[in-house]
Coordinates of C-alpha atoms in Angstrom, one line a residue:
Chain A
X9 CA 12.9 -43.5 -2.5
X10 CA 14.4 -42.5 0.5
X11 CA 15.2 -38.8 1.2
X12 CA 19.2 -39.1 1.2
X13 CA 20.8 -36.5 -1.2
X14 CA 21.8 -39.4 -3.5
X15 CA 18.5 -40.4 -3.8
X16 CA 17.4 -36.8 -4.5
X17 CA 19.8 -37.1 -6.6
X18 CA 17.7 -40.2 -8.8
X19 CA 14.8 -38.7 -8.3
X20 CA 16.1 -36.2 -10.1
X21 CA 17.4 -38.0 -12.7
X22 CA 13.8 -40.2 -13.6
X23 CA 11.9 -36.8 -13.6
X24 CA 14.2 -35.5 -16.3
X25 CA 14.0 -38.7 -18.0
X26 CA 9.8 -38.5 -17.9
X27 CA 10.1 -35.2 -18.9
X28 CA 12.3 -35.7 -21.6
X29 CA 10.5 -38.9 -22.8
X30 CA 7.5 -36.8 -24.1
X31 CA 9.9 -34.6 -26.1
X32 CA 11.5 -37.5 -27.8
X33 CA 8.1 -39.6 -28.6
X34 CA 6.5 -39.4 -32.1
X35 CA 3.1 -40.7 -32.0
X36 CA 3.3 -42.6 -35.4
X37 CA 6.0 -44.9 -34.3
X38 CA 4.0 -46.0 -31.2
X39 CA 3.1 -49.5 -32.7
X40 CA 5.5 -52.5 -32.6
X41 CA 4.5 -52.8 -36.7
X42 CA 5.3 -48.9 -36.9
X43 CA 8.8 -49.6 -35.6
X44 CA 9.2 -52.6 -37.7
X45 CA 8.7 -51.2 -40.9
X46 CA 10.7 -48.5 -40.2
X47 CA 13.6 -50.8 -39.5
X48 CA 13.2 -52.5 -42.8
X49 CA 13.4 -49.1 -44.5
X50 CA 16.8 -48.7 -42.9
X51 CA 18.0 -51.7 -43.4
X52 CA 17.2 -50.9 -47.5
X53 CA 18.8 -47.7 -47.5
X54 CA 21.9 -49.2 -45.6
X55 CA 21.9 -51.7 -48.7
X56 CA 21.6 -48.9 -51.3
X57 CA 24.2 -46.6 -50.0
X58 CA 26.3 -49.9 -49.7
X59 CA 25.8 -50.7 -53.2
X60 CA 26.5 -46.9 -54.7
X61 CA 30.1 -47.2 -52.6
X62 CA 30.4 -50.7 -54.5
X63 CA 30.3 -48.8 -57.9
X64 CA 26.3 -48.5 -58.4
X65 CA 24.9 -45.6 -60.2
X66 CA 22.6 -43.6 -57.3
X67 CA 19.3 -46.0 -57.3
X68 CA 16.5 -45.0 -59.4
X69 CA 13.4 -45.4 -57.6
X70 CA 10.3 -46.9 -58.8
X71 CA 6.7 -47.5 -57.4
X72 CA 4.9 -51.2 -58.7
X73 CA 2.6 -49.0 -60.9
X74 CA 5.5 -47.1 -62.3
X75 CA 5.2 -44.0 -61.3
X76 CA 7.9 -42.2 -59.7
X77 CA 6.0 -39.8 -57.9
X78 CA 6.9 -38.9 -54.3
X79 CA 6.2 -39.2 -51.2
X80 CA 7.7 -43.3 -51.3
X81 CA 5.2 -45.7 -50.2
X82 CA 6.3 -48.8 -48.0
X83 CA 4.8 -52.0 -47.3
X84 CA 4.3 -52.5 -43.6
X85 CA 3.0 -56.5 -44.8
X86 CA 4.2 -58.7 -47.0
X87 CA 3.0 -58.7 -50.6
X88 CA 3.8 -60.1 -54.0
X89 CA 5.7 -58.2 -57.1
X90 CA 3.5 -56.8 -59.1
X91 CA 2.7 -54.0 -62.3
X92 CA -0.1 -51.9 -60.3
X93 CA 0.7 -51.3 -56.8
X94 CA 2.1 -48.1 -55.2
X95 CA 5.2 -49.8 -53.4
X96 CA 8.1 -48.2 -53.7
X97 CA 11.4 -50.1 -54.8
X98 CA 15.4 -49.1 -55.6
X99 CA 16.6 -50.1 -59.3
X100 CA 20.7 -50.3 -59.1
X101 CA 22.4 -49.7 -62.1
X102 CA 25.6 -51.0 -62.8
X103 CA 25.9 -50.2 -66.4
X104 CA 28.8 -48.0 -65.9
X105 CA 31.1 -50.8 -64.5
X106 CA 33.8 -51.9 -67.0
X107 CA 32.5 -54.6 -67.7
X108 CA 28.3 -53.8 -67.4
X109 CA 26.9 -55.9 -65.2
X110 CA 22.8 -56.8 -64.7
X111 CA 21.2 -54.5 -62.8
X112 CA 19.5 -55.3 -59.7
X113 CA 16.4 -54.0 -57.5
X114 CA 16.1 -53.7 -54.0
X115 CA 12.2 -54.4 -53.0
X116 CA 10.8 -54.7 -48.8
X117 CA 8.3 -57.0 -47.7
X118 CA 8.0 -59.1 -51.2
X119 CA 7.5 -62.5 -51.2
X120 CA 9.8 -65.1 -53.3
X121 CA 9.8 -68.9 -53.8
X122 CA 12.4 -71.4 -52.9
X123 CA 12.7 -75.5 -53.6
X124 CA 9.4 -75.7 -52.5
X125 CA 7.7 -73.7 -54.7
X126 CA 5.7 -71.9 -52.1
X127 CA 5.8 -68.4 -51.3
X128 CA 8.4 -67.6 -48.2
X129 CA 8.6 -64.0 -47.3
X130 CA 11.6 -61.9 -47.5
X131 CA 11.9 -58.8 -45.3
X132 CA 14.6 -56.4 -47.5
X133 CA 15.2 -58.5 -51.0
X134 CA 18.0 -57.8 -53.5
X135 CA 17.3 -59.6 -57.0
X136 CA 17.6 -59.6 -60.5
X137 CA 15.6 -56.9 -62.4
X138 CA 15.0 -59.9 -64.8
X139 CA 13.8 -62.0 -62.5
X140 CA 11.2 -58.8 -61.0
X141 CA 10.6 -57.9 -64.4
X142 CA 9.2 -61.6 -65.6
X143 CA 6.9 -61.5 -62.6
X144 CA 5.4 -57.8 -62.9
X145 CA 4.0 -58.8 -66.4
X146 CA 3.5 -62.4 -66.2
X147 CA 1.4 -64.1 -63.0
X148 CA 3.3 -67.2 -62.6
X149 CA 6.0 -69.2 -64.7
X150 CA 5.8 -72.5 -66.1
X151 CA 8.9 -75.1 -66.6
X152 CA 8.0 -78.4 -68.1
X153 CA 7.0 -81.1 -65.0
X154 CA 7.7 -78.5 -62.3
X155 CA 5.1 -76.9 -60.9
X156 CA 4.2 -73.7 -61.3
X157 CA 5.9 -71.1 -59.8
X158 CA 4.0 -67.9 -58.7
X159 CA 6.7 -65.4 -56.7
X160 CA 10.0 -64.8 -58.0
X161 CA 12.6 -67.8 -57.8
X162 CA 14.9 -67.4 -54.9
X163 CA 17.9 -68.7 -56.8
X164 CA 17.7 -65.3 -58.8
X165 CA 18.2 -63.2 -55.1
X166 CA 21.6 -61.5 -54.4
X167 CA 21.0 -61.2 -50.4
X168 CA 17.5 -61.9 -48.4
X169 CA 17.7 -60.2 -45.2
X170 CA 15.5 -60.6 -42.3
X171 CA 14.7 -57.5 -40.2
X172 CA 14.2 -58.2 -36.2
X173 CA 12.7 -54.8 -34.3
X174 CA 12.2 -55.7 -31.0
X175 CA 12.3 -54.5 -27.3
X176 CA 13.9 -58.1 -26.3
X177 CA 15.9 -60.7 -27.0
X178 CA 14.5 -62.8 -29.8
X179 CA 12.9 -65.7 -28.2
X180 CA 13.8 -69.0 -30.1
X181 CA 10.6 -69.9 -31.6
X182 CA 10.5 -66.9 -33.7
X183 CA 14.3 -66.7 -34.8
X184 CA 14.0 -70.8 -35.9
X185 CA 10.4 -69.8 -38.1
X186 CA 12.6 -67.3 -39.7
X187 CA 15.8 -69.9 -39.9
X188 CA 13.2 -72.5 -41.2
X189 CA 12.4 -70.1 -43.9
X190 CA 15.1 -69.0 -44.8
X191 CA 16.7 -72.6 -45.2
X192 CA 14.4 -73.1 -48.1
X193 CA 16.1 -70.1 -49.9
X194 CA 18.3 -70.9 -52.3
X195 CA 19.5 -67.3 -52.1
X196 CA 23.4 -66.6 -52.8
X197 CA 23.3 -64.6 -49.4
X198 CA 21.0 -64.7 -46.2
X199 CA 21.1 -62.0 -43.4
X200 CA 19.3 -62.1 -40.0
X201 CA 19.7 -58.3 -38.4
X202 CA 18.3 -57.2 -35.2
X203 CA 18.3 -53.8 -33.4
X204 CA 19.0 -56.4 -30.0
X205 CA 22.0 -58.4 -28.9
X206 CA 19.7 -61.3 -29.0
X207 CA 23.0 -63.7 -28.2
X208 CA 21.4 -67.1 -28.0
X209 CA 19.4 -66.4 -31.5
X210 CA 22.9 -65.5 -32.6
X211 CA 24.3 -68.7 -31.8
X212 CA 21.3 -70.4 -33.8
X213 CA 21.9 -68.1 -36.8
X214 CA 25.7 -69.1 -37.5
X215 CA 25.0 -72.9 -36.4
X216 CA 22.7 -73.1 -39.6
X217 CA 24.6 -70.2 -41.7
X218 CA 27.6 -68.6 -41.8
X219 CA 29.1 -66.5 -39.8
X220 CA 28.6 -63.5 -41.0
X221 CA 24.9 -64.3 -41.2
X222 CA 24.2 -62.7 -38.3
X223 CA 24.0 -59.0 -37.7
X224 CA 23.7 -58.1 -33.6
X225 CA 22.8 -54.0 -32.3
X226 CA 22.3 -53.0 -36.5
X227 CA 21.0 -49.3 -35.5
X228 CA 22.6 -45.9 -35.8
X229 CA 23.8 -45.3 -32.7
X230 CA 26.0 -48.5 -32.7
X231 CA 28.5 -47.6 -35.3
X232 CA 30.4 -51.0 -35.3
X233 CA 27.7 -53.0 -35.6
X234 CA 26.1 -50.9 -38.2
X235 CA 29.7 -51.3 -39.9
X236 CA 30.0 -54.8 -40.0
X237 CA 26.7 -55.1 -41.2
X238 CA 27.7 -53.0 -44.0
X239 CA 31.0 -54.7 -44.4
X240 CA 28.9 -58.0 -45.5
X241 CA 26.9 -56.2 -47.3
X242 CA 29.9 -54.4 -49.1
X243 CA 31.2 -58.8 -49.4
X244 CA 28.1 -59.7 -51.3
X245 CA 28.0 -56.7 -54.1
X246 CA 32.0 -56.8 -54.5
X247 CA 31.2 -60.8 -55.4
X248 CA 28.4 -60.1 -58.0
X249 CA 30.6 -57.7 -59.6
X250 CA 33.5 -60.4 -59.8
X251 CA 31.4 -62.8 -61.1
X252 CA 31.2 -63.7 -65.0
X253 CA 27.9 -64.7 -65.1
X254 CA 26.2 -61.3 -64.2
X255 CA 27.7 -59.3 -66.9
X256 CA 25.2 -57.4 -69.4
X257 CA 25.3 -58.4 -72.6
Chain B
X11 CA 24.7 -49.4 -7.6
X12 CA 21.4 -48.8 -6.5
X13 CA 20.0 -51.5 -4.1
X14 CA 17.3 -54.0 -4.6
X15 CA 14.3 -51.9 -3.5
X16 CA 15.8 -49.1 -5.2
X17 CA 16.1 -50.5 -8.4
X18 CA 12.6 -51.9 -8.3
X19 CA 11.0 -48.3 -7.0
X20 CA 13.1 -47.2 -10.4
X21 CA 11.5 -49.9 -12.4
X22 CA 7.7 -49.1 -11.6
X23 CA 8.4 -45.5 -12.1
X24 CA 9.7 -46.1 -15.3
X25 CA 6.8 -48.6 -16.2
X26 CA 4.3 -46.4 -14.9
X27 CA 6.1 -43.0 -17.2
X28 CA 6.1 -45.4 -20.2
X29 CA 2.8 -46.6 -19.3
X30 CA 1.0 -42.9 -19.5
X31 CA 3.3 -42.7 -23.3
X32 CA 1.7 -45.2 -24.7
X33 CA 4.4 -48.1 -24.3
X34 CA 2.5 -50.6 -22.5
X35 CA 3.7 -53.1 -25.6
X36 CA 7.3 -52.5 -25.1
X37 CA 6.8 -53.1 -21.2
X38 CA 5.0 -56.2 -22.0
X39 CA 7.6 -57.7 -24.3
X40 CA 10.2 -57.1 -21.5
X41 CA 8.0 -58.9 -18.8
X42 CA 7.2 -61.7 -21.0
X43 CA 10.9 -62.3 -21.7
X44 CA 11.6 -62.0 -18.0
X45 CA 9.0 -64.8 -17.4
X46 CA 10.2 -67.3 -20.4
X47 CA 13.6 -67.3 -18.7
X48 CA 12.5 -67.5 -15.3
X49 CA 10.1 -71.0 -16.6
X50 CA 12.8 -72.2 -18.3
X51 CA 15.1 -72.1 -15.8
X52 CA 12.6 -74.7 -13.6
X53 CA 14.9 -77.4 -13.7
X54 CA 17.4 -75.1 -10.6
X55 CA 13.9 -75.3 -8.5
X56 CA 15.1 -77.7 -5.6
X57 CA 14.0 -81.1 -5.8
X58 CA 11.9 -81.2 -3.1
X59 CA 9.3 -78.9 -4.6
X60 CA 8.9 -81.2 -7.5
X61 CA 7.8 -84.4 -4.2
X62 CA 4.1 -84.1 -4.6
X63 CA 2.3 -86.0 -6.7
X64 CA -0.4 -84.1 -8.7
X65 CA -4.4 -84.5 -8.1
X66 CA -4.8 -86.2 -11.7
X67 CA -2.1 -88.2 -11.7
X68 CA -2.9 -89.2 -8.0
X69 CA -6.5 -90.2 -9.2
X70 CA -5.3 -91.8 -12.4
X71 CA -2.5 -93.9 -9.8
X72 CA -5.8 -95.0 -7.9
X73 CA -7.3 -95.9 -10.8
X74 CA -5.4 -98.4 -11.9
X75 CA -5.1 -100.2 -8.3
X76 CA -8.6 -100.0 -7.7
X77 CA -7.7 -98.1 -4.4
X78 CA -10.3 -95.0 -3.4
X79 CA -8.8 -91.6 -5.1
X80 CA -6.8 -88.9 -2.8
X81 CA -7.1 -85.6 -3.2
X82 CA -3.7 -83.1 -3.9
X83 CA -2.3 -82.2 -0.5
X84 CA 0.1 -79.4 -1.2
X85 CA -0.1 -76.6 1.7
X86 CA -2.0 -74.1 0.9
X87 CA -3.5 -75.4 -1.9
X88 CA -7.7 -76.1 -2.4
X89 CA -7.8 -79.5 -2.9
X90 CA -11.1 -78.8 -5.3
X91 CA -9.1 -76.7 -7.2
X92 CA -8.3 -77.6 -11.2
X93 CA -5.1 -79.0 -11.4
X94 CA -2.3 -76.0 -11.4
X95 CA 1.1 -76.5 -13.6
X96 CA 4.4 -75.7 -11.4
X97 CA 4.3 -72.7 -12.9
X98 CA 1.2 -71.3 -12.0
X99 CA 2.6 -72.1 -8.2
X100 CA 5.3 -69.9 -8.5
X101 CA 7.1 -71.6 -6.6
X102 CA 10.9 -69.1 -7.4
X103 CA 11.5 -67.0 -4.5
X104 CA 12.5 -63.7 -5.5
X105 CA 16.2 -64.4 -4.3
X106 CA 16.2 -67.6 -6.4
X107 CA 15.3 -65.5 -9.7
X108 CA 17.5 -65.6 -12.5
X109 CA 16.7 -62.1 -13.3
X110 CA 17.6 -60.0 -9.7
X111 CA 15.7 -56.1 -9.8
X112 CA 18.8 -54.9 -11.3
X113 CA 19.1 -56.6 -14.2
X114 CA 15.0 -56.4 -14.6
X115 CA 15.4 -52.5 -14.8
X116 CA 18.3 -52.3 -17.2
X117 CA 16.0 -54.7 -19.3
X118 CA 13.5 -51.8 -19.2
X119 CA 16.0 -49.0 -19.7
X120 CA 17.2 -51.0 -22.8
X121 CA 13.4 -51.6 -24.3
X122 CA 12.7 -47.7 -24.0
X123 CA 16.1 -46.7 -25.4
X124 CA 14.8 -49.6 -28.4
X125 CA 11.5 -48.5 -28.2
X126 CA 11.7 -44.4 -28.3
X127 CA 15.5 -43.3 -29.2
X128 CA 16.6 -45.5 -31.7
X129 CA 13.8 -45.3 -34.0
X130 CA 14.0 -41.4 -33.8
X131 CA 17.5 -42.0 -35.4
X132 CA 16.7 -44.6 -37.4
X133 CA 14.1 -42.0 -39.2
X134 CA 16.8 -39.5 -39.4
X135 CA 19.1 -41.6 -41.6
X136 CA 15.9 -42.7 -43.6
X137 CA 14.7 -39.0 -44.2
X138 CA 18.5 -38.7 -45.5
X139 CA 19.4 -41.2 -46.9
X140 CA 16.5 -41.4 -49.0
X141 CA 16.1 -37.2 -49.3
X142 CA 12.9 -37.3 -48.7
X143 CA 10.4 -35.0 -46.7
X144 CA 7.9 -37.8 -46.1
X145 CA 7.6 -41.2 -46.1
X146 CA 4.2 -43.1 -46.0
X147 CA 4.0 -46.9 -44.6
X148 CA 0.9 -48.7 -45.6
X149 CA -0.5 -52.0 -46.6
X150 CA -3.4 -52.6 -48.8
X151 CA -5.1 -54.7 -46.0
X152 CA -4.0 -53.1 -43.0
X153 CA -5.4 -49.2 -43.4
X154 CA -5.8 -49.0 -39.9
X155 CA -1.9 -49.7 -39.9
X156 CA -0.8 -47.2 -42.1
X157 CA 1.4 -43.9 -41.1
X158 CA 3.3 -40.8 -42.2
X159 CA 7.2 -40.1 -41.7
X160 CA 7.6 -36.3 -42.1
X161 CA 11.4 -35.4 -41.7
X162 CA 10.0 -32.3 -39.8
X163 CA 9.0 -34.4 -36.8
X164 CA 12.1 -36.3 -36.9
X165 CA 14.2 -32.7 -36.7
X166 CA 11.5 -31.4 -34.0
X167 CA 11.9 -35.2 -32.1
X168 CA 16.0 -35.9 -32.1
X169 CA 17.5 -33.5 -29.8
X170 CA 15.2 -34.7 -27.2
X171 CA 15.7 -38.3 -28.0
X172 CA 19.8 -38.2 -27.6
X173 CA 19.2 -36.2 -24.1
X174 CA 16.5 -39.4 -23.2
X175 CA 19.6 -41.3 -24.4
X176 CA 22.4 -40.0 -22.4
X177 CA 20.0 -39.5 -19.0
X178 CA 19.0 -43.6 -19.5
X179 CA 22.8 -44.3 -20.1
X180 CA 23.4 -41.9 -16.7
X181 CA 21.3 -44.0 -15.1
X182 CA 22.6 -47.1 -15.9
X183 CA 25.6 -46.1 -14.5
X184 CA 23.9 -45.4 -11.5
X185 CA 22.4 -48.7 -11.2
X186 CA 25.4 -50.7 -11.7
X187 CA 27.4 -48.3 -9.4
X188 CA 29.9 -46.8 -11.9
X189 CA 31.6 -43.6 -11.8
X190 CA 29.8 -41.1 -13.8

């Protein structure tokens, strides 16, 4: 840098940001997994607090091995629904709806099962309790000249959302993997959400989806994003609750 | 707005501060998305850089009209070299690059504010939203993997992280020559 007072100035200005960088660091979130994981958390608690403003009872929370002890467990990998693990998950209730309607649970990093039968991961999953239930206490299910089927059936998710944390723009090979995957969900609602602007991935998203597929800059410090990521989410709960077909009986 | 030595004096500080923290990842991701771009944007090379024929197919060419094989004769090149792909020449001056010093450093300024802020705040609302003191991410098969969210170091951690955020968005500003 040269020694004019403007560039005094910048100097200035990058040894306050280096000296505020070590300030703002925390050590556990150094890894790109570490950030990941912690974006899928958010993106669950953006869905629960979503679903309580929809007319939810505040979620119960459960571990796979029942108990509700804290401190909540997450998965930082992908894993299967099952009766003994320590993963944490969100039960909503919807009982108190006039009429009752099924409840729900809210699992991260599970993996489910579309047309193909095979397992596809699913980042932040919304799904019948039924449908969790079945699989916790049985391993697979068996429908006369299918085959079997081992994870829980996609066509019994609410919303499958895949979580993007990145320091880029998502290159294409990774957002079509997750558009390939997601296109053998026979969910009733997909999300792709990404802390980037990632326009281009965007493009790719809504060309296969629709439009409101894809969730650009979901993080707290962009509130309009964050909002109309919410305002799908808000779409997809005030639909189950019209529906017929998911009232209790 | 900072000039193009400026901005690129500005980037290696920045890559060298983020360097000593740890974020050689987030620096990496930002380089490697510079390079995609800049490869797939090959076909603006002008034409006359693609006019050279290279050693294999030269020698496959010969081949197959039994004349004797040539050699690759591009300047500067050793013609006993293995064959290099166009993008191993490099051949994109730096004035020719799609992504000019200025836009290179507000890719990095946006990967640390991705990289460090964010998640600070993203913990804050999880802490909340969740009204829990700690969180624990883990995975059965990835111990090594595994780590603690405490609520405390979130509180200790997000003043610091909204100054880091308003000093990277100050010097934006600076880089693109607004008014701040």
């Amino acid at each position: 840098m040269s020694t004019s007072s403007t560039n005094s100035d910048l100097n200035d200005l990058l040894n306050s940001i280096q000296r505020t960088l070590g300030g703002a660091y925390i050590p556990p979130l150094n890894t790109r997994l570490a950030r990941w994981a912690l974006y899928e958390v958010y993106i669950f608690c953006l869905i629960l607090e979503e679903a309580v403003r929809r007319g939810a009872s505040p979620p119960i929370f459960r571990n796979g091995n029942g108990s509700p002890a804290p401190p909540y467990r997450f998965r930082t990998g992908p894993g299967r629904i099952s009766a003994n693990d320590p993963y944490t998950y969100a039960v909503l209730d919807f009982r108190r709806m006039s009429p009752p309607k099924l409840p729900m649970e809210v699992h991260i990093g599970i993996y489910v099962s579309g047309s193909s039968y095979e397992r596809t991961q699913s980042d932040v999953c919304v799904l019948f309790q039924e449908e969790a239930d079945f699989f916790r206490i049985r391993q697979a299910r068996r429908v006369l000249k299918k085959p079997l089927r081992w994870w829980p059936d996609a066509s019994k998710v609410l919303l499958t959302v895949e979580c993007k944390y990145l320091q880029r723009n998502l290159r294409a090979a990774v957002i079509n993997e997750a558009i390939g995957r997601y296109k053998g969900l026979s969910a009733a609602h997909h999300a792709f959400v990404t802390n980037t602007r990632s326009p281009a991935a965007g493009n790719r998203v809504v060309a296969c989806f629709s439009s409101d597929a894809w969730h650009k800059r979901v993080v707290p410090s962009s509130s309009d994003d964050e909002s109309q990521f919410l305002s799908m989410v808000k779409g997809v709960f005030k639909q189950y609750i019209i529906e017929m077909k998911n009232i209790a009986t | 707005m900072l000039s193009d030595e400026e901005c690129e004096a500005v980037y290696a500080f920045l890559a060298q501060t983020m360097k000593t923290s740890g974020l050689d990842d987030v620096i990496a991701e930002v380089e490697q998305e510079i390079q995609d771009l800049e490869s797939a944007s090959h076909a603006d090379i002008p034409p006359d850089l693609y006019k050279h024929d290279t050693a294999s197919s030269r020698r496959l060419k010969a081949k197959a009209k039994g004349r004797p094989q040539v050699q690759a004769s591009l300047p500067g090149l050793d013609a006993n070299l293995p064959m290099q792909g166009i993008e191993e020449l490099d051949p994109l001056m730096q004035r020719e690059r799609i992504y000019t010093p200025q836009r290179r450093v507000l890719m990095l300024i946006d990967a640390l504010e991705f990289a460090v802020v964010d998640p600070v705040e993203i913990g804050e609302v999880i802490t909340r939203s969740l009204k829990q003191d700690k969180i624990l991410f883990g995975d059965e098969s990835q111990d090594e993997h595994a780590f603690l969210l405490s609520a405390n170091d979130i509180a200790e951690h997000l003043e610091a992280a909204r100054s880091l955020r308003t000093l990277l968005e100050e010097l934006r500003q600076r880089i693109q020559g607004e008014r701040i």
